[in-house]
CSV table of C-alpha atoms in Angstrom, one decimal:
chain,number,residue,atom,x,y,z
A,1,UNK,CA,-1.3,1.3,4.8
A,2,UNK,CA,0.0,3.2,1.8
A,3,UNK,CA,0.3,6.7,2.1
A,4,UNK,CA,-1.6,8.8,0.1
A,5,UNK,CA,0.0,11.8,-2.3
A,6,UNK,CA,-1.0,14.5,-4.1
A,7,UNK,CA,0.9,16.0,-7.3
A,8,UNK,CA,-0.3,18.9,-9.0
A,9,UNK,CA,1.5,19.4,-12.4
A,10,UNK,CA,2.7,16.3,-12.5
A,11,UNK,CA,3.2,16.4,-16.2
A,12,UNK,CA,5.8,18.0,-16.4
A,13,UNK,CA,9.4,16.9,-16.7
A,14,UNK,CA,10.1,17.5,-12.5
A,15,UNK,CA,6.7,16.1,-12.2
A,16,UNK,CA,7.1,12.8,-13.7
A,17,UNK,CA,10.7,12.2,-11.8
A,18,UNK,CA,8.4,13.6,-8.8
A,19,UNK,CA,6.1,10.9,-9.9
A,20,UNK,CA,8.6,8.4,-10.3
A,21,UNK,CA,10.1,9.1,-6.6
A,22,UNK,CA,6.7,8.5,-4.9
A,23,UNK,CA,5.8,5.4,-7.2
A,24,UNK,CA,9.1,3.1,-6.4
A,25,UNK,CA,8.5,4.1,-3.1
A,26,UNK,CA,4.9,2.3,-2.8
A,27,UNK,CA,2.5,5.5,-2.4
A,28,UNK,CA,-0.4,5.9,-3.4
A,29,UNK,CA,0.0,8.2,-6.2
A,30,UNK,CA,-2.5,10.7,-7.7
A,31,UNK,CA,-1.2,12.7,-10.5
A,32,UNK,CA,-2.5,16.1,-11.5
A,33,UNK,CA,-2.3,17.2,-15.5
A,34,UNK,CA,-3.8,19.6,-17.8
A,35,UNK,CA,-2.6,18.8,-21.5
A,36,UNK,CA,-0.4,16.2,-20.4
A,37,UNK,CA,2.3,14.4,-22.9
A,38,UNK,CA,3.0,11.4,-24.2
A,39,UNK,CA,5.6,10.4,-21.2
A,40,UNK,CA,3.1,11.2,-19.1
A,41,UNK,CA,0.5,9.2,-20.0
A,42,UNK,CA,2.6,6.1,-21.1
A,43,UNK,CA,4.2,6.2,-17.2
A,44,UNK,CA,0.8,6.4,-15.4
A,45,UNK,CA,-1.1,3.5,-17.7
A,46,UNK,CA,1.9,1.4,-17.3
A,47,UNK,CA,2.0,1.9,-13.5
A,48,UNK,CA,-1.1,1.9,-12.9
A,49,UNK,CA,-2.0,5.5,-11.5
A,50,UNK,CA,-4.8,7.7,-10.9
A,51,UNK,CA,-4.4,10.5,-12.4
A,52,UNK,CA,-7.2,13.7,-12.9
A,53,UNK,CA,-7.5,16.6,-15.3
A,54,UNK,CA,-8.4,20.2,-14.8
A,55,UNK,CA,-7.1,23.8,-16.1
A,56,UNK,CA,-6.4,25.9,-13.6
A,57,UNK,CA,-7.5,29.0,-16.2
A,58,UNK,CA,-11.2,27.8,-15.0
A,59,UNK,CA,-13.4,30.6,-13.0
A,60,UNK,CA,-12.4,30.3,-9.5
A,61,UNK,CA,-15.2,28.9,-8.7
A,62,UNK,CA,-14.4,26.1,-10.5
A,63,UNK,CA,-11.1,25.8,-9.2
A,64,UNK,CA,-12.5,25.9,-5.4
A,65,UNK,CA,-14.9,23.2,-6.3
A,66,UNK,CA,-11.9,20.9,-7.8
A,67,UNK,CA,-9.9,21.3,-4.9
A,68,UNK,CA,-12.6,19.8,-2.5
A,69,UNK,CA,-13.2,16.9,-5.1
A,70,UNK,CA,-13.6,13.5,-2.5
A,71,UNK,CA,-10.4,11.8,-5.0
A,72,UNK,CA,-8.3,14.3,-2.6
A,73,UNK,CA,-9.2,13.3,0.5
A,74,UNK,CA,-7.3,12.3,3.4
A,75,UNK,CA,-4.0,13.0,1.2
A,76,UNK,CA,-0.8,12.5,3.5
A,77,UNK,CA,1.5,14.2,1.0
A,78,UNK,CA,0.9,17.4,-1.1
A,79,UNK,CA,3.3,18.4,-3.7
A,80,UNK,CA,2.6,21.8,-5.7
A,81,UNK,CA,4.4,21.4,-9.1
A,82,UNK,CA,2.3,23.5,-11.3
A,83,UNK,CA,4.5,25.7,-13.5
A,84,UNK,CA,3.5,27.9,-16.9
A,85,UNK,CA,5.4,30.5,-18.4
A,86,UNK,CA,3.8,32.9,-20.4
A,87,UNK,CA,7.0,35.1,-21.3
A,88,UNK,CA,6.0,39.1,-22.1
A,89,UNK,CA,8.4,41.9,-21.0
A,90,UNK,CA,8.3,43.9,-18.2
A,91,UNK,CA,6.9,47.0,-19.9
A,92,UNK,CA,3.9,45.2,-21.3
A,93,UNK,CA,2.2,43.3,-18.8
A,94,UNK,CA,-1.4,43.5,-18.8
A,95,UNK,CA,-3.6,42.9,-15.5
A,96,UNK,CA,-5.0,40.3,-17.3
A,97,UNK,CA,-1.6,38.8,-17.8
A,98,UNK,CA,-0.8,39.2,-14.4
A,99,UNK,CA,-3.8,37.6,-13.0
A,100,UNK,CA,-3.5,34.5,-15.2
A,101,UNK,CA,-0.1,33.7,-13.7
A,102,UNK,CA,-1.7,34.0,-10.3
A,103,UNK,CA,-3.8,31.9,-11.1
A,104,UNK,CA,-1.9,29.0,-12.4
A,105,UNK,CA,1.1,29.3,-10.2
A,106,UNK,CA,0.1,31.0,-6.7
A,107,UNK,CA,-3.9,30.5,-6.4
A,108,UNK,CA,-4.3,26.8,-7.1
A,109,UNK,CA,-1.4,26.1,-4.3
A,110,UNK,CA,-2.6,27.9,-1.7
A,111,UNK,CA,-5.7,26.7,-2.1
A,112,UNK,CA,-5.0,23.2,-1.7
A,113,UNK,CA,-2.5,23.8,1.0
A,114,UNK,CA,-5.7,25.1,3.2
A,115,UNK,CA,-7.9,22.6,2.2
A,116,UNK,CA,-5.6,19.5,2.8
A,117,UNK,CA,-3.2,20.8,5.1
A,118,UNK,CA,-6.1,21.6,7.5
A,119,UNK,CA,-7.1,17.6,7.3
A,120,UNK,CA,-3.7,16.9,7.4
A,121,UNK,CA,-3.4,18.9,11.0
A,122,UNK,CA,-6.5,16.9,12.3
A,123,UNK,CA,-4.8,13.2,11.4
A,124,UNK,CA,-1.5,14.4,13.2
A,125,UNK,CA,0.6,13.9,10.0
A,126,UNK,CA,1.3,15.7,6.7
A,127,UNK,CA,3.8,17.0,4.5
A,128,UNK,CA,3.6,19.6,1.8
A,129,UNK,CA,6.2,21.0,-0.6
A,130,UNK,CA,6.1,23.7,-2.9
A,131,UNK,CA,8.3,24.1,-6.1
A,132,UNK,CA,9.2,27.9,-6.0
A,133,UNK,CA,12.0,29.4,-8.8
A,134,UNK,CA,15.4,30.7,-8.1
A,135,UNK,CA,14.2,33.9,-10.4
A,136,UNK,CA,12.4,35.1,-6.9
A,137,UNK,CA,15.6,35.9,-5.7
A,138,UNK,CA,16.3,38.2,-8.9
A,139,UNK,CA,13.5,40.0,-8.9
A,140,UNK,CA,12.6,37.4,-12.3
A,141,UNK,CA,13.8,37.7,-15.8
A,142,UNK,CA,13.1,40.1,-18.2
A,143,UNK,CA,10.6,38.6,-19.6
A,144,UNK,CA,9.0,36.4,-17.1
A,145,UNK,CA,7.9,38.7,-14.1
A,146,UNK,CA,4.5,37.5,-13.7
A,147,UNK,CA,6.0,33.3,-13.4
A,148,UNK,CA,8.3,34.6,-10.4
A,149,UNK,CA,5.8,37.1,-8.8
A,150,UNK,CA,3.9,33.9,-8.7
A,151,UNK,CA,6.4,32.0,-6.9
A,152,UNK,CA,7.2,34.3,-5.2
A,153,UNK,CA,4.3,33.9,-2.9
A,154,UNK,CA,4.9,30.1,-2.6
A,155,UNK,CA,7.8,31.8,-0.2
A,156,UNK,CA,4.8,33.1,2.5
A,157,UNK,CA,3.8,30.8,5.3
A,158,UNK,CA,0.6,31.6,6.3
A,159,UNK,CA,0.5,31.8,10.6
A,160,UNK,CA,-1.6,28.8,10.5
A,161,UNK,CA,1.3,26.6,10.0
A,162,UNK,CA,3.0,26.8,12.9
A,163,UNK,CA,0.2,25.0,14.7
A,164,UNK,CA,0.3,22.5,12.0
A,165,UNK,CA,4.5,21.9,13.2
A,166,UNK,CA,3.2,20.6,16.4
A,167,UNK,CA,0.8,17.9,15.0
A,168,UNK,CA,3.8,17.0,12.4
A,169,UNK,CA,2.2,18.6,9.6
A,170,UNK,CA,5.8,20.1,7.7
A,171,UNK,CA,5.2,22.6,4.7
A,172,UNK,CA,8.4,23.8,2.5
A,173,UNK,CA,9.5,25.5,-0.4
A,174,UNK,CA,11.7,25.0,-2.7
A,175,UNK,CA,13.8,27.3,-4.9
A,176,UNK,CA,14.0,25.6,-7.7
A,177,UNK,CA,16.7,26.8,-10.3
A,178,UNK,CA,17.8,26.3,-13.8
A,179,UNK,CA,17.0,22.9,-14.9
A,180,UNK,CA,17.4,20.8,-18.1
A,181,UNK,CA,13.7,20.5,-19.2
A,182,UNK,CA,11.3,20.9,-22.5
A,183,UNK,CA,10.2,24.0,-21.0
A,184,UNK,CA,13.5,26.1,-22.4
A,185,UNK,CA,13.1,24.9,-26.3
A,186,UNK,CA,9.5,26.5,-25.6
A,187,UNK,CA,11.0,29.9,-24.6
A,188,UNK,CA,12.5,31.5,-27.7
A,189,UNK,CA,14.1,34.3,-26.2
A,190,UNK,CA,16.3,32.6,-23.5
A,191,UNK,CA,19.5,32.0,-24.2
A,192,UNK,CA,20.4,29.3,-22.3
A,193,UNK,CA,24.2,29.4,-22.6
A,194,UNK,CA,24.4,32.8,-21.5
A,195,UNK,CA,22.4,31.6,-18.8
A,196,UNK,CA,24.3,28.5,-17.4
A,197,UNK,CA,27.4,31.0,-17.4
A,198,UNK,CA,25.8,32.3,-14.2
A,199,UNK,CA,25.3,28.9,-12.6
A,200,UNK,CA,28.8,28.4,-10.2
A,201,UNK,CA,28.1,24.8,-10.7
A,202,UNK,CA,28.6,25.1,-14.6
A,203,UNK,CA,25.4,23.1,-15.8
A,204,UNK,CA,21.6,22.9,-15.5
A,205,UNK,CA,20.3,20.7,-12.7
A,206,UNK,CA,18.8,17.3,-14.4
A,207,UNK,CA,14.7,16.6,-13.4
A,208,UNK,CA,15.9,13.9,-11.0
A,209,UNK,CA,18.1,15.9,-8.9
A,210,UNK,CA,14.7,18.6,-8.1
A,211,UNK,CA,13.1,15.8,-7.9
A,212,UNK,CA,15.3,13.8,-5.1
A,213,UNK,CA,15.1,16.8,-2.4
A,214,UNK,CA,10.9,17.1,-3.5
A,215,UNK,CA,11.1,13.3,-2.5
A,216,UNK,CA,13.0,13.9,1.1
A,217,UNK,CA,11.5,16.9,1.9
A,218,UNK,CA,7.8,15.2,1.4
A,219,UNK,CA,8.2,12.0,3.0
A,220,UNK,CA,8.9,10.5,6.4
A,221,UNK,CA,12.4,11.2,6.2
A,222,UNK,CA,12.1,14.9,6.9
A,223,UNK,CA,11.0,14.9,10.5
A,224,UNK,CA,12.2,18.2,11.2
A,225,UNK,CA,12.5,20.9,8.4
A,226,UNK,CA,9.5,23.4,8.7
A,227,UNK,CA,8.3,26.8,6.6
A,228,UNK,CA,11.7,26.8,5.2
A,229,UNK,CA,12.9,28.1,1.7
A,230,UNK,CA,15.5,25.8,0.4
A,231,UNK,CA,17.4,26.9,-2.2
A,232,UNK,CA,18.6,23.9,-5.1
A,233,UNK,CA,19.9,25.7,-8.1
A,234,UNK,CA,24.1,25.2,-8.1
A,235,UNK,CA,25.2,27.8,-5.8
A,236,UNK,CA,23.5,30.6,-8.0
């Protein structure tokens, strides 16, 4: 029987290599968007997967109803892609700034890590994996504190998951660094070249490469990595 994954922001450039990975692979994909894009929607008509809308700017109500939704039952595989950028600098950041990042990249996560890990723990099988950002480890950029604060929290295990380890539920994050995405042309004030100066490797990591440890660390070929932080961002 197929096994049955989860990706949240799968729209995304990561998320449809993500996508991709999971779909060659003969899962049972369901895919997670909120605007979506043309890409996206061409690759999931064409293949032939489920995919379900929601904004996770809803009332949190809202957002703990959606996470219960009977689609997401009995998921094997979780995968917490969701990423927005709102840049402001450091000076200027509102609450309500700060809670709106929360929401979109921390709450929704670890959310659905209770909800589905805990059913994961009771089959005796799960893996989750959560894309973090390399900018935890610098404290962010100067105008994106609220995106790594975010992420930052992706990097705490609650205690409960050590007693998932024993029934073979595995939950990781991931670092993700610099990579060569739409999401740059949409932030004005990075300057990208002064930016892949500080990368040892010399370039921007490409969609598929993210996507290819996602893939391992979420499948049945990691049978032993466990609340680790994995860092994938050219040596930075």
């Amino acid at each position: 029987m197929k096994k049955k994954v989860l990706i949240l922001g799968a729209s995304s450039d990561i998320g449809i290599e993500i996508l991709r990975m999971y779909q060659e692979n003969y899962y049972d994909v369901i895919a997670h968007y909120n605007l979506g894009n043309k890409k996206f929607f061409n690759f999931v008509k064409t293949n032939n997967i489920k995919k379900v809308k929601f904004n996770f700017l809803s009332n949190f109500e809202l957002i703990d109803n959606f996470s219960k939704k009977k689609i997401f039952k009995n998921c094997d595989i979780l995968i917490n892609a969701i990423g927005s950028i709102k840049q402001k600098k450091y000076n200027e950041i509102s609450s309500k700034e700060l809670l709106e990042s929360l929401k979109i990249n921390l709450i929704p996560c670890i959310i659905f890590n209770k909800n589905i890990g805990f059913q994961m723990n009771k089959k005796k099988w799960g893996r989750i994996v959560n894309l973090g950002s390399i900018g935890t480890k610098f404290g962010g950029g100067k105008n994106n504190f609220p995106y790594s604060l975010a992420k930052f929290g992706l990097e705490f295990f609650p205690s409960n998951t050590k007693d998932w380890i024993k029934n073979d539920v595995l939950i990781n994050t991931i670092r993700v660094g610099v990579t060569k995405t739409k999401l740059h042309n949409r932030l004005p004030s990075k300057n990208m070249k002064k930016r892949i100066k500080q990368i040892p490797i010399g370039r921007m990591a490409l969609p598929k490469e993210i996507a290819n440890l996602v893939y391992y660390l979420g499948s049945e070929q990691n049978s032993f990595i466990a609340n680790e932080i994995i860092t994938i961002s050219g040596g930075e």
